[in-house]
Short mmCIF file of C-alpha atoms in Angstrom, two decimals:
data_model
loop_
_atom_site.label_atom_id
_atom_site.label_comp_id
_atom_site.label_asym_id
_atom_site.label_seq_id
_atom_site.Cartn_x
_atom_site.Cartn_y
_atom_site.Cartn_z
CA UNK A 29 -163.90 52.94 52.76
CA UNK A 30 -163.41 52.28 49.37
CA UNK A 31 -165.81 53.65 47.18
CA UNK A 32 -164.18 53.91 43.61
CA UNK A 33 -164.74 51.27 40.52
CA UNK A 34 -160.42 51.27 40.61
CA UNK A 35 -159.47 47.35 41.31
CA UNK A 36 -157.80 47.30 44.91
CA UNK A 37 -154.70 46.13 43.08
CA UNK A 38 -154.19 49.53 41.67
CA UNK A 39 -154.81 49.15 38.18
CA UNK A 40 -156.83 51.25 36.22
CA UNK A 41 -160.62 50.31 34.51
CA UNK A 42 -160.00 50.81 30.74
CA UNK A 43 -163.67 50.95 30.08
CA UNK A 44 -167.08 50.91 31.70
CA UNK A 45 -170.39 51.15 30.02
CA UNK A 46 -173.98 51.56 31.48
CA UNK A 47 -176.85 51.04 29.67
CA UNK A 48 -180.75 50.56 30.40
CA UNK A 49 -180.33 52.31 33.66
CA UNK A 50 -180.85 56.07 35.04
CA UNK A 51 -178.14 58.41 35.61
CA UNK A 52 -181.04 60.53 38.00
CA UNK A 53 -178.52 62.29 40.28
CA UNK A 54 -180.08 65.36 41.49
CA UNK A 55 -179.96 67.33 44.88
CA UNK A 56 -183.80 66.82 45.01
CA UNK A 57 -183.14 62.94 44.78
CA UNK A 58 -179.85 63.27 46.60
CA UNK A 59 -178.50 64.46 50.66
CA UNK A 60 -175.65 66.85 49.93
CA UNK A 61 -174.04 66.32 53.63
CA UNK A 62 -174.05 62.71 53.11
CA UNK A 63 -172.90 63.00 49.04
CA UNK A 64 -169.79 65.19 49.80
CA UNK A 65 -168.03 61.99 51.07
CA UNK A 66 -170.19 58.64 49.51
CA UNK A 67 -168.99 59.23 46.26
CA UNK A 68 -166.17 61.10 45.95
CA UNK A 69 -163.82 59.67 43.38
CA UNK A 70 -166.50 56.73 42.36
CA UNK A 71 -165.30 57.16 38.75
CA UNK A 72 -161.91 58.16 39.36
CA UNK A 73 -159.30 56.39 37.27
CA UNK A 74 -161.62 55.06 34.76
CA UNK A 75 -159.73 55.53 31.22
CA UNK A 76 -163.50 55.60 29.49
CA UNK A 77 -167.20 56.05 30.23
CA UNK A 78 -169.85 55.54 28.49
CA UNK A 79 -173.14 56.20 29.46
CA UNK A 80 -175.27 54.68 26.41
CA UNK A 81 -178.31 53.15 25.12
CA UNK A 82 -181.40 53.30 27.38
CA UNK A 83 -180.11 55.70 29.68
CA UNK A 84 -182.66 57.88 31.36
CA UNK A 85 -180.87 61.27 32.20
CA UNK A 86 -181.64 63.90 34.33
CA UNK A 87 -182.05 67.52 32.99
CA UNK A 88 -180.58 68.56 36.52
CA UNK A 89 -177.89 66.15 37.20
CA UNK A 90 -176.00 66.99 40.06
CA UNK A 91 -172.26 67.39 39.27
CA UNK A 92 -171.41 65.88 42.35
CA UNK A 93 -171.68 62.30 40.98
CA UNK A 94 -167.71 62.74 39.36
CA UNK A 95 -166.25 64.62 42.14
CA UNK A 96 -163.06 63.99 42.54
CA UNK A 97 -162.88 62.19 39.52
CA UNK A 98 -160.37 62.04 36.59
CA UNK A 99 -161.73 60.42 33.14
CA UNK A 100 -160.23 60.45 29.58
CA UNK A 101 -163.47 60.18 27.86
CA UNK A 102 -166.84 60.60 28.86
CA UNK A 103 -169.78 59.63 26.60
CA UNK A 104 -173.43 60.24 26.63
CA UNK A 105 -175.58 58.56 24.00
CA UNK A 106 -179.17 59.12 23.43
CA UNK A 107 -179.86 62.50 24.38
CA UNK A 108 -182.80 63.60 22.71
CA UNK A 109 -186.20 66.17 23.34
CA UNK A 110 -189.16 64.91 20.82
CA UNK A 111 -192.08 64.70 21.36
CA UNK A 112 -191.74 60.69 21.42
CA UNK A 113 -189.06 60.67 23.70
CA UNK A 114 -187.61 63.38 26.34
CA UNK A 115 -183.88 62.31 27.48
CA UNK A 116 -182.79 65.57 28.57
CA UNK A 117 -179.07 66.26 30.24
CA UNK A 118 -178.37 69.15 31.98
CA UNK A 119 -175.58 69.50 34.93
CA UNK A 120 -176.73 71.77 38.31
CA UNK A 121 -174.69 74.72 39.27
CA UNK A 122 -173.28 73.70 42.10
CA UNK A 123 -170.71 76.03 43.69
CA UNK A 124 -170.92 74.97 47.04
CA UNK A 125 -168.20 72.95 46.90
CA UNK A 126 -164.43 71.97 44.87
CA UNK A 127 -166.04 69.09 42.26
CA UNK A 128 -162.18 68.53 41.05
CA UNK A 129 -163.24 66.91 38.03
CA UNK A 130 -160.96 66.36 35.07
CA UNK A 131 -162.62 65.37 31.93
CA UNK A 132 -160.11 65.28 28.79
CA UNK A 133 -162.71 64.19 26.24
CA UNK A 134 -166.46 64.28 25.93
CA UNK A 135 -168.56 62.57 23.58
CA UNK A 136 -172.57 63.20 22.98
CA UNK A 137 -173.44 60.92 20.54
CA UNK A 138 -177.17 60.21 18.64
CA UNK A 139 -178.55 63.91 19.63
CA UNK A 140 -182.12 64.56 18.71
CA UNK A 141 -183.10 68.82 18.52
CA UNK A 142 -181.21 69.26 22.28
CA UNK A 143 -180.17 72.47 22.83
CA UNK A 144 -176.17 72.95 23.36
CA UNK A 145 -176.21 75.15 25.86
CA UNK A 146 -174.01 76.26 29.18
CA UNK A 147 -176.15 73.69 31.18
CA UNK A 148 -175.30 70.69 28.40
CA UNK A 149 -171.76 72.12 29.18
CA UNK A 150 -171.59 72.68 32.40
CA UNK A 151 -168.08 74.31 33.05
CA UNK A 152 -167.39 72.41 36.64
CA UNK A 153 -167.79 69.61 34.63
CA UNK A 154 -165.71 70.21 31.91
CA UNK A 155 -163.55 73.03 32.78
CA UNK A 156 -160.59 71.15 31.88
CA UNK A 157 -162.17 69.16 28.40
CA UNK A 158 -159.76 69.69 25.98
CA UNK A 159 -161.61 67.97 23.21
CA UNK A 160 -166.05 67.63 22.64
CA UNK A 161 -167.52 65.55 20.07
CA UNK A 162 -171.10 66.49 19.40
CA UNK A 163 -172.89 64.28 16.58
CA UNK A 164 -176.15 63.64 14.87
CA UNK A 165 -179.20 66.28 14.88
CA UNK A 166 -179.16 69.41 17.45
CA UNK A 167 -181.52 72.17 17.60
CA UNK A 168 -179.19 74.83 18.16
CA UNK A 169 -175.92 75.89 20.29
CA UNK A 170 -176.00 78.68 21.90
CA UNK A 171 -173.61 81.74 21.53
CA UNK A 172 -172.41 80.97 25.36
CA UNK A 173 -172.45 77.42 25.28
CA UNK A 174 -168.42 77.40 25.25
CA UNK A 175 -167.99 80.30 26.31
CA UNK A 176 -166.36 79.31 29.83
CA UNK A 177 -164.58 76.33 28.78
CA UNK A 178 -161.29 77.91 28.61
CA UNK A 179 -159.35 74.45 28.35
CA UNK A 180 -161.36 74.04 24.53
CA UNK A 181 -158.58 73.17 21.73
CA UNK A 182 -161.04 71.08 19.27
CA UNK A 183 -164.49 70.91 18.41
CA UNK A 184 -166.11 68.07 16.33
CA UNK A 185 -169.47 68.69 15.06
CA UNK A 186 -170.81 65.33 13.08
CA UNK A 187 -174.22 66.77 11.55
CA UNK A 188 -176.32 64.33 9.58
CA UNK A 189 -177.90 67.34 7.23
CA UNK A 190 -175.96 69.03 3.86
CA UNK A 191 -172.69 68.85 6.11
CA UNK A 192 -170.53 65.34 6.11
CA UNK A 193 -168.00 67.25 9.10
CA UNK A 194 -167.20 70.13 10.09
CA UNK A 195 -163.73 70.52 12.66
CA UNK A 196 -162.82 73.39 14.34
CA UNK A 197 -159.24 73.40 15.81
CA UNK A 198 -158.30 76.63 18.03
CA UNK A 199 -155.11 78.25 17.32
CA UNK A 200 -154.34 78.46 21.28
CA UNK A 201 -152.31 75.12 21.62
#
C-alpha cells in the first residue's frame, strides 16, 4: 500500500499547499496502533509544504502525521492566540516511537502574540532543521525554545515593531 503524495513514477512533489482545512492530528482524535503504519511517509519526498491560510491547527498535534517523512521546507501560516481568533500549534511529545522526520527548513509566517516555545518547536520534529523563519508579531520566545535543536545554524526573526530584521547566524557550521 501506497500511502505517500510521491507520483508512482518516482518523481518528487515540488510543492503542496493546504488551505481552509484542519491539520487536527491528535492522539485523542487519532488510534496510535493503527497510525504507526497508515501514514508513515505520507509527506515524504515533498520538496515544500505549506500549510496556509484558513488552517485550523491543533495545539496538540501529534508528530506522528510526518513520520517517516523528509521535507525541505515546512510552512505554517496563520498561527495566532487573540482574543478574536485562537489558531494555536503545538506538537505532542511522543516518544513512543522513531518519528524519523527530517525537516531542513521551517517557516511560521503571520504570527499573532504565540508563544515560541519547546512545544512550537518540538525537537522530534525538527531535530534536524537547520534553518527557522519566524515573522510578524510574537508574544515572547522562551529561553528553552531552541534549546534542543542541536542541528540550528540560522535564525530569521522578521518583527513588524522598531526592528526591520534581525539574523542570527551560529558560528558552528
Amino acid at each position: 500500500k501506497n500511502n505517500n503524495l510521491i507520483p508512482r513514477d518516482g518523481s518528487c512533489l515540488d510543492y503542496l499547499k493546504a488551505y481552509n482545512n484542519q491539520l487536527n492530528f491528535t492522539t485523542d482524535t487519532i488510534n496510535i496502533n493503527n497510525l504507526v503504519q497508515e501514514f508513515s511517509g505520507i509527506f515524504s519526498g515533498i520538496f515544500r509544504l505549506e500549510f496556509a491560510y484558513l488552517i485550523k491547527f491543533s495545539a496538540n498535534t501529534c508528530p506522528l502525521i510526518f513520520k517517516d517523512t523528509s521535507i525541505k521546507i515546512l510552512s505554517f501560516c496563520q498561527v495566532r492566540n487573540s482574543s478574536l481568533q485562537k489558531n494555536i500549534l503545538g506538537f505532542q511529545q511522543f516518544d513512543q516511537v522513531g518519528l524519523n522526520i527530517t525537516i531542513k527548513e521551517v517557516r511560521f509566517f503571520e504570527l499573532y502574540r504565540v508563544r515560541v516555545d519547546e512545544k512550537l518547536l518540538n525537537r522530534q520534529m525538527f531535530n534536524y532543521t537547520g534553518t527557522i523563519y519566524i515573522s510578524d508579531y510574537f508574544l515572547i520566545i522562551e529561553e528553552t525554545a531552541f534549546k534542543e535543536l542541536r542541528r540550528l545554524k540560522r535564525l530569521l526573526l522578521i518583527l513588524n515593531d522598531a526592528f526591520n530584521q534581525f539574523i542570527y547566524a551560529s558560528d558552528n557550521k
